[in-house]
Short mmCIF file of C-alpha atoms (C1' of nucleotides) in Angstrom, two decimals:
data_model
loop_
_atom_site.label_atom_id
_atom_site.label_comp_id
_atom_site.label_asym_id
_atom_site.label_seq_id
_atom_site.Cartn_x
_atom_site.Cartn_y
_atom_site.Cartn_z
CA UNK I 1 -6.48 2.00 -27.75
CA UNK I 2 -3.24 3.48 -27.60
CA UNK I 3 -1.59 4.76 -24.52
CA UNK I 4 -0.50 8.05 -24.35
CA UNK I 5 1.30 9.66 -21.49
CA UNK I 6 2.78 14.26 -21.67
CA UNK I 7 6.39 13.05 -21.18
CA UNK I 8 8.06 16.39 -19.97
CA UNK I 9 11.51 15.32 -21.99
CA UNK I 10 9.74 16.11 -25.24
CA UNK I 11 6.95 18.15 -24.11
CA UNK I 12 4.64 16.51 -26.15
CA UNK I 13 1.93 13.21 -25.47
CA UNK I 14 3.38 10.48 -26.68
CA UNK I 15 1.85 7.12 -27.10
CA UNK I 16 3.40 4.48 -24.81
CA UNK I 17 5.76 2.43 -25.88
CA UNK I 18 7.50 0.26 -23.69
CA UNK I 19 11.75 -1.16 -23.74
CA UNK I 20 11.07 -4.46 -23.98
CA UNK I 21 7.24 -4.59 -22.53
CA UNK I 22 7.23 -8.56 -23.98
CA UNK I 23 9.74 -10.23 -22.31
CA UNK I 24 10.19 -7.66 -18.58
CA UNK I 25 8.02 -5.58 -16.79
CA UNK I 26 7.73 -2.25 -17.00
CA UNK I 27 10.82 -0.58 -15.60
CA UNK I 28 9.23 2.51 -13.40
CA UNK I 29 10.98 4.44 -10.81
CA UNK I 30 9.07 6.45 -8.93
CA UNK I 31 10.47 10.08 -6.73
CA UNK I 32 10.29 9.67 -3.25
CA UNK I 33 10.20 11.12 0.81
CA UNK I 34 13.18 12.55 1.93
CA UNK I 35 12.39 11.51 6.00
CA UNK I 36 13.22 14.52 7.96
CA UNK I 37 9.79 15.66 8.90
CA UNK I 38 6.52 14.06 8.13
CA UNK I 39 5.69 14.57 4.70
CA UNK I 40 2.71 16.89 3.81
CA UNK I 41 -0.27 16.32 2.08
CA UNK I 42 1.28 18.41 -1.18
CA UNK I 43 3.91 15.06 -1.56
CA UNK I 44 1.15 12.71 -1.09
CA UNK I 45 0.09 14.18 -4.80
CA UNK I 46 2.55 13.31 -6.65
CA UNK I 47 2.75 9.64 -4.84
CA UNK I 48 -0.90 9.21 -5.46
CA UNK I 49 -0.78 10.80 -8.94
CA UNK I 50 2.04 7.48 -9.38
CA UNK I 51 -0.59 4.94 -7.92
CA UNK I 52 -2.46 6.37 -10.23
CA UNK I 53 -0.53 5.58 -13.23
CA UNK I 54 0.43 2.04 -12.44
CA UNK I 55 -2.79 1.08 -11.36
CA UNK I 56 -4.00 2.15 -14.30
CA UNK I 57 -1.15 0.11 -15.77
CA UNK I 58 -1.84 -2.73 -14.63
CA UNK I 59 -5.57 -2.21 -15.58
CA UNK I 60 -3.67 -2.56 -19.59
CA UNK I 61 -2.18 -5.63 -18.34
CA UNK I 62 1.02 -4.88 -17.66
CA UNK I 63 3.64 -6.24 -15.11
CA UNK I 64 5.00 -3.09 -13.04
CA UNK I 65 8.63 -3.42 -11.20
CA UNK I 66 8.96 0.11 -9.47
CA UNK I 67 10.58 1.35 -6.84
CA UNK I 68 10.25 4.50 -4.94
CA UNK I 69 13.48 5.56 -2.61
CA UNK I 70 13.00 7.23 0.83
CA UNK I 71 15.99 9.65 1.04
CA UNK I 72 17.24 10.02 4.57
CA UNK I 73 20.57 11.51 4.16
CA UNK I 74 20.80 14.98 3.09
CA UNK I 75 21.42 18.91 5.15
CA UNK I 76 17.50 18.22 6.69
CA UNK I 77 18.40 15.28 7.59
CA UNK I 78 21.47 15.76 9.37
CA UNK I 79 20.17 19.19 10.78
CA UNK I 80 17.11 17.60 12.45
CA UNK I 81 19.06 14.43 14.40
CA UNK I 82 21.47 16.97 15.21
CA UNK I 83 19.32 19.70 17.16
CA UNK I 84 17.07 16.67 18.10
CA UNK I 85 20.35 14.97 19.93
CA UNK I 86 20.01 11.29 17.87
CA UNK I 87 21.56 9.24 15.48
CA UNK I 88 20.98 9.57 12.18
CA UNK I 89 19.42 6.60 11.23
CA UNK I 90 16.72 6.50 14.55
CA UNK I 91 16.03 10.36 13.43
CA UNK I 92 15.07 9.08 10.32
CA UNK I 93 12.92 6.05 10.78
CA UNK I 94 10.57 7.57 13.56
CA UNK I 95 9.46 9.90 9.72
CA UNK I 96 9.91 5.99 7.49
CA UNK I 97 6.72 4.89 9.89
CA UNK I 98 4.52 8.54 9.09
CA UNK I 99 5.18 7.74 5.47
CA UNK I 100 3.70 4.25 5.39
CA UNK I 101 0.95 4.64 7.92
CA UNK I 102 -0.02 8.39 5.95
CA UNK I 103 0.78 6.17 2.29
CA UNK I 104 -1.51 3.31 3.29
CA UNK I 105 -4.61 5.61 5.20
CA UNK I 106 -4.16 6.42 1.64
CA UNK I 107 -4.55 3.43 -0.16
CA UNK I 108 -1.08 4.22 -2.39
CA UNK I 109 0.34 0.76 -3.85
CA UNK I 110 3.36 0.49 -2.33
CA UNK I 111 6.17 0.15 -4.60
CA UNK I 112 7.83 -3.43 -4.25
CA UNK I 113 11.09 -1.66 -3.94
CA UNK I 114 12.04 0.75 -1.17
CA UNK I 115 15.96 1.87 -1.19
CA UNK I 116 17.79 3.15 0.88
CA UNK I 117 20.51 6.03 0.09
CA UNK I 118 22.20 5.31 3.59
CA UNK I 119 22.24 1.68 2.91
CA UNK I 120 25.56 0.71 2.34
CA UNK I 121 24.88 -1.69 -0.20
CA UNK I 122 23.80 2.16 -2.86
CA UNK I 123 26.82 3.73 -0.92
CA UNK I 124 28.88 1.16 -2.59
CA UNK I 125 27.51 1.48 -6.18
CA UNK I 126 27.33 5.24 -5.66
CA UNK I 127 31.11 5.38 -5.25
CA UNK I 128 31.50 3.73 -8.01
CA UNK I 129 29.51 5.83 -10.36
CA UNK I 130 31.35 8.65 -9.05
CA UNK I 131 34.57 7.55 -9.77
CA UNK I 132 33.86 5.75 -13.32
CA UNK I 133 32.43 9.78 -13.73
CA UNK I 134 35.91 11.39 -12.55
CA UNK I 135 38.10 8.75 -14.88
CA UNK I 136 36.03 10.24 -18.16
CA UNK I 137 36.17 13.13 -17.69
CA UNK I 138 32.73 14.12 -15.79
CA UNK I 139 33.32 15.19 -12.74
CA UNK I 140 36.12 16.50 -10.79
CA UNK I 141 37.38 16.90 -6.63
CA UNK I 142 37.34 20.36 -6.03
CA UNK I 143 40.03 22.26 -3.79
CA UNK I 144 37.09 21.20 -0.85
CA UNK I 145 37.56 18.18 -1.47
CA UNK I 146 34.18 17.85 -2.18
CA UNK I 147 33.38 15.87 -6.17
CA UNK I 148 31.41 18.10 -8.34
CA UNK I 149 30.19 17.08 -12.11
CA UNK I 150 31.25 18.95 -14.40
CA UNK I 151 27.92 20.36 -16.72
CA UNK I 152 30.02 21.67 -19.54
CA UNK I 153 31.52 18.25 -19.43
CA UNK I 154 27.86 16.83 -20.52
CA UNK I 155 26.74 18.20 -23.44
CA UNK I 156 22.57 17.06 -22.68
CA UNK I 157 23.20 18.68 -19.62
CA UNK I 158 19.68 21.12 -19.50
CA UNK I 159 17.12 19.66 -22.00
CA UNK I 160 14.82 18.31 -19.97
CA UNK I 161 14.31 21.26 -18.04
CA UNK I 162 14.15 23.04 -21.57
CA UNK I 163 17.57 25.17 -19.97
CA UNK I 164 20.14 27.32 -21.06
CA UNK I 165 22.97 26.86 -18.92
CA UNK I 166 24.39 30.35 -19.00
CA UNK I 167 20.61 31.85 -18.18
CA UNK I 168 21.00 30.17 -15.32
CA UNK I 169 20.42 32.80 -12.35
CA UNK I 170 21.37 32.05 -8.58
CA UNK I 171 17.68 32.17 -6.33
CA UNK I 172 19.89 31.98 -3.48
CA UNK I 173 18.10 29.38 -1.91
CA UNK I 174 20.90 27.19 -1.70
CA UNK I 175 24.83 28.51 -0.57
CA UNK I 176 27.29 28.76 -3.42
CA UNK I 177 30.61 27.59 -3.08
CA UNK I 178 31.64 29.80 -5.91
CA UNK I 179 35.26 29.21 -5.33
CA UNK I 180 36.02 25.51 -5.12
CA UNK I 181 33.42 24.41 -8.46
CA UNK I 182 34.42 25.01 -11.98
CA UNK I 183 31.29 26.07 -12.80
CA UNK I 184 28.51 27.65 -11.03
CA UNK I 185 25.93 24.97 -11.90
CA UNK I 186 28.47 21.55 -11.79
CA UNK I 187 26.99 20.18 -8.71
CA UNK I 188 28.10 17.52 -5.23
CA UNK I 189 28.35 14.36 -5.83
CA UNK I 190 30.09 13.52 -3.22
CA UNK I 191 30.07 16.29 -0.41
CA UNK I 192 33.10 16.01 1.85
CA UNK I 193 32.59 15.50 5.99
CA UNK I 194 32.99 19.18 8.69
CA UNK I 195 32.36 19.16 11.57
CA UNK I 196 28.34 19.92 11.01
CA UNK I 197 27.81 16.34 9.81
CA UNK I 198 29.27 14.46 13.01
CA UNK I 199 28.76 11.51 12.79
CA UNK I 200 27.70 10.61 9.44
CA UNK I 201 29.98 9.97 7.02
CA UNK I 202 31.22 7.30 5.20
CA UNK I 203 34.36 5.80 3.44
CA UNK I 204 35.91 6.46 0.33
CA UNK I 205 39.00 7.45 -1.96
CA UNK I 206 37.52 11.05 -1.88
CA UNK I 207 37.83 10.58 1.45
CA UNK I 208 35.12 11.07 4.30
CA UNK I 209 32.46 12.21 3.32
CA UNK I 210 28.22 11.61 2.43
CA UNK I 211 26.17 12.00 -1.45
CA UNK I 212 25.18 14.42 -3.22
CA UNK I 213 21.95 14.41 -3.14
CA UNK I 214 20.69 13.31 -7.40
CA UNK I 215 23.58 11.17 -7.06
CA UNK I 216 21.47 8.40 -4.78
CA UNK I 217 18.64 7.73 -7.70
CA UNK I 218 21.31 7.34 -9.75
CA UNK I 219 22.53 4.55 -7.99
CA UNK I 220 18.94 3.16 -6.77
CA UNK I 221 16.85 2.81 -9.64
CA UNK I 222 20.34 1.83 -11.89
CA UNK I 223 20.76 -1.11 -9.18
CA UNK I 224 17.34 -2.13 -8.96
CA UNK I 225 15.31 -1.73 -12.79
CA UNK I 226 18.55 -1.48 -14.70
CA UNK I 227 20.60 1.07 -17.11
CA UNK I 228 17.19 2.03 -18.96
CA UNK I 229 14.12 2.08 -17.05
CA UNK I 230 11.26 2.75 -18.75
CA UNK I 231 8.61 5.57 -16.65
CA UNK I 232 10.21 8.19 -14.97
CA UNK I 233 8.37 9.82 -12.22
CA UNK I 234 7.82 12.56 -9.81
CA UNK I 235 6.51 16.35 -8.77
CA UNK I 236 7.25 19.26 -11.33
CA UNK I 237 9.75 20.59 -9.04
CA UNK I 238 12.86 17.88 -9.62
CA UNK I 239 13.05 19.06 -13.17
CA UNK I 240 15.68 21.10 -11.93
CA UNK I 241 17.67 20.35 -10.98
CA UNK I 242 16.71 16.84 -9.37
CA UNK I 243 16.36 14.60 -13.32
CA UNK I 244 18.29 17.02 -14.68
CA UNK I 245 21.57 15.65 -12.45
CA UNK I 246 20.07 11.93 -12.58
CA UNK I 247 20.46 11.64 -16.27
CA UNK I 248 23.36 13.18 -16.38
CA UNK I 249 25.46 11.53 -13.96
CA UNK I 250 23.92 7.68 -15.60
CA UNK I 251 24.19 8.56 -19.13
CA UNK I 252 27.12 10.23 -17.43
CA UNK I 253 28.41 6.10 -16.39
CA UNK I 254 26.34 3.78 -18.78
CA UNK I 255 25.99 6.06 -22.73
CA UNK I 256 22.43 4.75 -22.40
CA UNK I 257 19.12 6.15 -22.68
CA UNK I 258 18.55 6.46 -18.77
CA UNK I 259 14.97 6.90 -19.12
CA UNK I 260 11.97 6.53 -21.95
CA UNK I 261 8.90 8.66 -20.39
CA UNK I 262 9.35 11.60 -17.61
CA UNK I 263 6.05 12.44 -16.18
CA UNK I 264 5.32 14.97 -13.85
CA UNK I 265 3.18 16.70 -10.83
CA UNK I 266 1.88 19.66 -10.78
CA UNK I 267 2.35 20.76 -7.11
CA UNK I 268 -0.44 21.03 -4.38
CA UNK I 269 -2.31 24.73 -4.10
CA UNK I 270 -2.75 26.37 -0.72
CA UNK I 271 -4.86 29.98 -1.16
CA UNK I 272 -3.36 30.04 -4.25
CA UNK I 273 -0.13 28.98 -2.98
CA UNK I 274 3.06 26.19 -3.18
CA UNK I 275 2.31 23.87 -0.03
CA UNK I 276 5.72 23.91 1.08
CA UNK I 277 7.08 22.64 3.76
CA UNK I 278 9.15 26.19 3.79
CA UNK I 279 6.07 28.24 3.49
CA UNK I 280 4.94 26.72 6.32
CA UNK I 281 1.18 26.60 4.94
CA UNK I 282 0.88 22.73 4.59
CA UNK I 283 -0.83 20.11 6.01
CA UNK I 284 -0.04 16.64 6.90
CA UNK I 285 -2.27 13.25 6.69
CA UNK I 286 -3.30 12.99 10.36
CA UNK I 287 -3.95 16.77 9.90
CA UNK I 288 -6.77 16.23 7.38
CA UNK I 289 -8.30 13.14 9.03
CA UNK I 290 -7.89 15.50 12.75
CA UNK I 291 -10.76 17.32 10.65
CA UNK I 292 -13.04 14.04 10.53
CA UNK I 293 -12.24 13.23 7.06
CA UNK I 294 -11.20 9.84 6.31
CA UNK I 295 -8.07 8.86 3.92
CA UNK I 296 -10.22 7.58 1.06
CA UNK I 297 -11.98 11.40 1.28
CA UNK I 298 -8.26 12.43 1.48
CA UNK I 299 -7.56 10.34 -1.73
CA UNK I 300 -10.31 11.44 -4.11
CA UNK I 301 -9.41 15.30 -3.01
CA UNK I 302 -6.36 14.74 -4.48
CA UNK I 303 -7.10 12.03 -7.31
CA UNK I 304 -9.71 14.12 -8.88
CA UNK I 305 -7.88 16.93 -10.68
CA UNK I 306 -5.72 15.71 -14.19
CA UNK I 307 -1.72 15.10 -12.69
CA UNK I 308 -0.93 18.20 -15.29
CA UNK I 309 -2.88 21.16 -13.78
CA UNK I 310 -2.69 22.67 -10.16
CA UNK I 311 -4.45 21.40 -7.36
CA UNK I 312 -5.22 24.01 -4.69
CA UNK I 313 -6.24 22.59 -1.92
CA UNK I 314 -9.50 23.46 0.18
CA UNK I 315 -12.15 22.54 2.85
CA UNK I 316 -14.41 22.94 0.99
CA UNK I 317 -12.72 21.09 -2.08
CA UNK I 318 -12.17 18.19 0.90
CA UNK I 319 -16.69 18.07 1.43
CA UNK I 320 -16.95 17.97 -2.79
CA UNK I 321 -14.81 15.20 -1.91
CA UNK I 322 -17.04 13.56 0.36
CA UNK I 323 -19.90 14.28 -1.38
CA UNK I 324 -18.77 12.71 -4.40
CA UNK I 325 -18.11 9.11 -2.41
CA UNK I 326 -20.80 9.38 -0.72
CA UNK I 327 -23.75 8.76 -3.94
CA UNK I 328 -20.85 5.40 -5.20
CA UNK I 329 -21.03 4.24 -1.74
CA UNK I 330 -25.00 4.70 -2.26
CA UNK I 331 -25.14 2.91 -5.91
CA UNK I 332 -22.98 0.88 -4.93
CA UNK I 333 -25.18 0.04 -2.33
CA UNK I 334 -28.09 -0.15 -4.89
CA UNK I 335 -27.10 -2.39 -6.77
CA UNK I 336 -25.79 -4.42 -4.39
CA UNK I 337 -29.84 -4.77 -3.28
CA UNK I 338 -31.14 -6.20 -7.01
CA UNK I 339 -28.30 -8.06 -7.67
CA UNK I 340 -28.28 -9.94 -4.38
CA UNK I 341 -30.33 -12.63 -6.17
CA UNK I 342 -28.55 -13.58 -9.52
CA UNK I 343 -24.67 -15.55 -9.10
CA UNK I 344 -24.11 -15.10 -12.66
CA UNK I 345 -21.28 -11.81 -13.31
CA UNK I 346 -19.94 -10.91 -16.53
CA UNK I 347 -18.83 -7.57 -15.86
CA UNK I 348 -20.44 -4.86 -18.82
CA UNK I 349 -18.79 -3.91 -21.94
CA UNK I 350 -17.93 -0.29 -21.39
CA UNK I 351 -14.51 0.98 -22.42
CA UNK I 352 -15.14 4.83 -21.69
CA UNK I 353 -13.31 5.21 -18.43
CA UNK I 354 -11.16 2.71 -19.52
CA UNK I 355 -9.96 5.27 -22.47
CA UNK I 356 -10.39 8.29 -20.84
CA UNK I 357 -7.90 7.40 -18.71
CA UNK I 358 -5.70 6.07 -21.58
CA UNK I 359 -5.55 9.98 -22.67
CA UNK I 360 -2.62 11.00 -20.32
CA UNK I 361 -4.41 9.90 -17.37
CA UNK I 362 -8.05 12.36 -18.19
CA UNK I 363 -9.22 11.51 -14.38
CA UNK I 364 -11.87 14.56 -14.79
CA UNK I 365 -13.19 12.55 -18.19
CA UNK I 366 -13.57 9.53 -16.49
CA UNK I 367 -14.78 10.37 -13.18
CA UNK I 368 -17.50 12.27 -15.70
CA UNK I 369 -18.32 8.88 -17.42
CA UNK I 370 -18.25 7.06 -14.55
CA UNK I 371 -21.15 9.30 -12.33
CA UNK I 372 -23.18 9.55 -15.86
CA UNK I 373 -22.93 5.64 -15.22
CA UNK I 374 -24.55 6.18 -11.83
CA UNK I 375 -27.26 8.91 -13.17
CA UNK I 376 -29.04 6.25 -15.95
CA UNK I 377 -28.70 3.52 -12.89
CA UNK I 378 -30.17 4.86 -10.51
CA UNK I 379 -32.51 5.83 -12.69
CA UNK I 380 -33.20 2.75 -14.79
CA UNK I 381 -33.44 1.70 -11.12
CA UNK I 382 -35.78 3.65 -9.55
CA UNK I 383 -38.16 2.44 -12.40
CA UNK I 384 -37.22 -0.98 -12.66
CA UNK I 385 -36.46 -1.83 -15.36
CA UNK I 386 -32.49 -3.06 -13.62
CA UNK I 387 -33.17 -6.38 -13.99
CA UNK I 388 -29.86 -8.57 -11.95
CA UNK I 389 -28.10 -9.48 -14.23
CA UNK I 390 -27.53 -5.87 -15.47
CA UNK I 391 -26.34 -4.54 -11.79
CA UNK I 392 -24.56 -8.03 -11.31
CA UNK I 393 -22.69 -6.44 -14.53
CA UNK I 394 -22.69 -3.13 -13.56
CA UNK I 395 -20.42 -4.75 -10.09
CA UNK I 396 -18.02 -6.72 -12.38
CA UNK I 397 -17.34 -3.31 -14.25
CA UNK I 398 -16.56 -1.48 -11.06
CA UNK I 399 -14.71 -4.10 -9.28
CA UNK I 400 -12.42 -4.08 -12.49
CA UNK I 401 -12.27 0.04 -12.45
CA UNK I 402 -11.86 0.52 -8.68
CA UNK I 403 -8.56 -1.71 -8.83
CA UNK I 404 -7.45 1.96 -10.31
CA UNK I 405 -9.55 4.10 -8.48
CA UNK I 406 -9.83 2.43 -5.22
CA UNK I 407 -12.48 4.05 -3.31
CA UNK I 408 -14.50 1.63 -2.06
CA UNK I 409 -15.88 2.24 1.85
CA UNK I 410 -14.03 -0.64 4.13
CA UNK I 411 -15.52 -4.23 4.88
CA UNK I 412 -19.58 -2.97 5.68
CA UNK I 413 -19.63 -1.52 9.14
CA UNK I 414 -21.50 -2.84 12.21
CA UNK I 415 -24.04 -0.87 13.05
CA UNK I 416 -23.17 -0.49 16.73
CA UNK I 417 -26.80 -1.85 19.06
CA UNK I 418 -27.19 1.51 20.50
CA UNK I 419 -27.74 2.15 17.50
CA UNK I 420 -29.33 -0.26 16.66
CA UNK I 421 -32.09 -0.11 19.39
CA UNK I 422 -32.98 3.85 18.61
CA UNK I 423 -34.23 2.87 14.91
CA UNK I 424 -36.57 0.41 15.95
CA UNK I 425 -37.76 2.36 18.87
CA UNK I 426 -37.65 4.98 15.94
CA UNK I 427 -40.13 2.80 14.24
CA UNK I 428 -42.71 2.16 17.39
CA UNK I 429 -43.07 6.11 17.66
CA UNK I 430 -44.22 6.01 13.74
CA UNK I 431 -45.93 3.34 13.65
CA UNK I 432 -47.94 5.09 16.13
CA UNK I 433 -47.61 8.95 14.49
CA UNK I 434 -45.81 10.58 17.12
CA UNK I 435 -44.00 12.39 14.29
CA UNK I 436 -41.91 14.91 16.94
CA UNK I 437 -40.30 11.26 18.87
CA UNK I 438 -39.82 10.18 15.77
CA UNK I 439 -37.56 13.51 14.61
CA UNK I 440 -35.79 13.32 18.14
CA UNK I 441 -34.38 10.07 17.90
CA UNK I 442 -33.40 10.23 13.90
CA UNK I 443 -31.81 13.74 15.73
CA UNK I 444 -29.96 11.38 18.46
CA UNK I 445 -28.81 8.06 16.09
CA UNK I 446 -27.64 11.47 13.90
CA UNK I 447 -25.48 11.76 17.13
CA UNK I 448 -24.09 8.55 16.36
CA UNK I 449 -23.21 9.37 12.63
CA UNK I 450 -25.31 7.10 11.64
CA UNK I 451 -28.35 8.65 8.98
CA UNK I 452 -31.41 6.69 8.92
CA UNK I 453 -34.03 6.42 5.83
CA UNK I 454 -37.15 5.68 5.43
CA UNK I 455 -37.49 2.89 2.41
CA UNK I 456 -40.26 1.75 0.42
CA UNK I 457 -38.60 -1.51 2.36
CA UNK I 458 -38.48 -0.51 5.81
CA UNK I 459 -36.13 1.81 7.59
CA UNK I 460 -32.85 1.71 6.77
CA UNK I 461 -29.31 3.29 8.70
CA UNK I 462 -26.67 4.37 6.74
CA UNK I 463 -23.00 5.69 7.60
CA UNK I 464 -22.28 9.71 6.90
CA UNK I 465 -18.79 9.53 5.67
CA UNK I 466 -17.25 6.00 6.03
CA UNK I 467 -13.76 4.96 5.96
"C1'" G L 1 14.98 37.99 -17.78
"C1'" G L 2 15.28 32.50 -19.03
"C1'" C L 3 11.74 27.56 -18.79
"C1'" G L 4 6.91 25.84 -18.01
"C1'" G L 5 2.42 25.27 -16.32
"C1'" G L 6 -3.03 27.58 -15.98
"C1'" G L 7 -7.28 31.22 -16.52
"C1'" U L 8 -14.70 27.03 -18.73
"C1'" A L 9 -20.91 28.84 -14.32
"C1'" G L 10 -20.46 30.21 -7.11
"C1'" C L 11 -16.52 26.29 -5.98
"C1'" C L 12 -14.05 22.67 -8.56
"C1'" A L 13 -13.66 20.62 -13.15
"C1'" A L 14 -13.33 18.08 -18.43
"C1'" G L 15 -13.77 18.66 -23.88
"C1'" U L 16 -14.43 19.79 -29.42
"C1'" G L 17 -13.69 23.47 -36.21
"C1'" G L 18 -20.17 23.45 -36.17
"C1'" U L 19 -21.93 26.65 -31.28
"C1'" A L 20 -20.28 23.55 -24.02
"C1'" A L 21 -19.47 16.61 -19.98
"C1'" G L 22 -19.49 15.64 -14.73
"C1'" G L 23 -18.93 17.16 -9.78
"C1'" U L 24 -20.56 20.75 -5.40
"C1'" C L 25 -23.53 23.96 -4.29
"C1'" G L 26 -28.72 26.85 -5.21
"C1'" C L 27 -33.30 26.94 -6.67
"C1'" G L 28 -38.32 24.22 -7.90
"C1'" G L 29 -40.98 19.49 -8.86
"C1'" U L 30 -41.08 13.75 -8.13
"C1'" C L 31 -41.05 10.85 -3.99
"C1'" U L 32 -41.55 11.24 1.96
"C1'" G L 33 -45.50 12.18 8.67
"C1'" C L 34 -40.76 15.81 8.03
"C1'" A L 35 -37.17 14.18 5.62
"C1'" A L 36 -33.09 11.60 3.77
"C1'" A L 37 -31.19 9.18 -0.67
"C1'" A L 38 -33.14 8.88 -5.97
"C1'" C L 39 -34.91 11.05 -10.23
"C1'" C L 40 -36.99 15.64 -13.37
"C1'" G L 41 -36.68 20.59 -14.51
"C1'" C L 42 -33.95 25.35 -13.64
"C1'" U L 43 -28.26 27.86 -13.07
"C1'" A L 44 -22.38 30.07 -18.75
"C1'" U L 45 -26.27 32.55 -25.32
"C1'" U L 46 -21.17 31.15 -23.48
"C1'" C L 47 -15.00 29.67 -22.71
"C1'" G L 48 -8.60 35.83 -19.07
"C1'" C L 49 -8.53 40.37 -23.67
"C1'" G L 50 -8.02 42.28 -28.18
"C1'" G L 51 -6.97 41.76 -33.23
"C1'" G L 52 -7.22 37.39 -37.41
"C1'" U L 53 -7.93 33.09 -40.44
"C1'" U L 54 -12.88 30.80 -41.80
"C1'" C L 55 -19.15 30.10 -43.83
"C1'" G L 56 -18.06 28.60 -38.55
"C1'" A L 57 -13.47 29.97 -33.05
"C1'" U L 58 -13.57 28.46 -26.37
"C1'" U L 59 -10.73 25.22 -29.99
"C1'" C L 60 -5.92 27.05 -35.18
"C1'" C L 61 -2.61 32.03 -35.28
"C1'" C L 62 -0.98 37.22 -34.06
"C1'" G L 63 0.11 39.92 -29.97
"C1'" C L 64 -1.53 41.22 -24.25
"C1'" C L 65 -2.94 41.14 -19.40
"C1'" C L 66 -3.36 37.58 -14.99
"C1'" C L 67 -2.27 33.58 -11.78
"C1'" C L 68 0.97 29.69 -10.02
"C1'" G L 69 5.85 27.03 -10.43
"C1'" C L 70 11.06 26.12 -11.95
"C1'" C L 71 16.11 28.45 -12.92
"C1'" U L 72 21.84 23.90 -8.52
"C1'" C L 73 19.64 19.54 -2.20
"C1'" C L 74 11.59 21.84 -2.76
"C1'" A L 75 6.87 16.13 -4.22
#
RNA sequence: GGCGGGGUAGCCAAGUGGUAAGGUCGCGGUCUGCAAAACCGCUAUUCGCGGGUUCGAUUCCCGCCCCCGCCUCCA
């Protein structure tokens, strides 16, 4: 079955054909965080989508080489550092660290490369690219000493966003220096130093300054992945201007098609509104963990809705995530019990879940199949009709599936001695049919976060909301 | 104004030209001392609204309404 993705460029679902699948890995570039504050869970929705995409490609047998940039110089990082009274690098360091912590909590696979915009290697490359753009007439230095991209000289500008440049309206979000630019839509490649930048500056043929926002991605992606990359992802808000500008810069320099497939993730909403720092309606990963949820639960909550559909974040949704995961956990435990005695392992031949993902990562259909399978195998186990070999076959299947979803609970959690002791006392009480004491002890066990279940094989302790 | 995304049960959410997956919640049942877990049953005569095409539309076409996003440094 063919792998298909919705390409923002064409606005159509297209069959995925990597540029050169035989000779080299798929080249994937994903827009990463701007490290001026801790990323919020809306940012992480995009990173989880990219994680799902990469893992799914790998399950399919592709090798993936992925780069994720870290923007560690821009207006906001400079302002933050100034306000904190620390050097830029020191200011951004804490948020880089936080980003990796949060990504790990959400089980996001590390990219192969995490280039930083302030790396001299990339600054040099940006300067080189800007030089080329100027020599081709695609860029110019204005009176304010900054260098701008001349969008009127690049005919394709606006094609990704499907914008007609004459229709552009200012939202007032960004201050325009209209006197200096030839066209209001011209964007900065190199920003001339000004006082507010303090000691944040690099030398260039156009004087001291710093890179514009978009050029870093063009420089780092082409430096690490080559002139032409297979997949480029980000949030929908990056379509314009950021990715549009990247196309203009990269293709302006190389004269080659920059990206084959543009994939964009819809926003995470709160109360029906986009989650954003500027609106103040955001949660960070630690905020969610502080409410008692695990990274795994948040991962599930952000993963379970198709990436192109806006997802409204709610605590009710977090609870649904918890309950759904508990269902999966219970199922795995039962399968392991049934499969224990049998060692021959061969996955069950079920491809529905993977096929759902082939269809533009249809995660909802995929999870639908997972839960249907869970119900069917649970029924078979209830009836004693699932043999050890089949249980193991399902476990092997799950192992494959879980390499994409990564939703399995952490290693077996050891039951604390206090809980074991309470469970023992409860069994004594139950033997004496002292139900009142038995129920009290169940309550006390529950207070430790554990649940005791009386099964035919005796009492069993399980942990609710496992990490 | 331009360009997108979305509107399917209390909530979340797939899907198809032939009469609606799954999750969660709720109710009833089996099991249990009682529970829990699991399973069984019930829960949208209906897919934003109005037309059209069709034997048949939630699905295709036209018009309209509502929500969200982007329109030059937001994932």
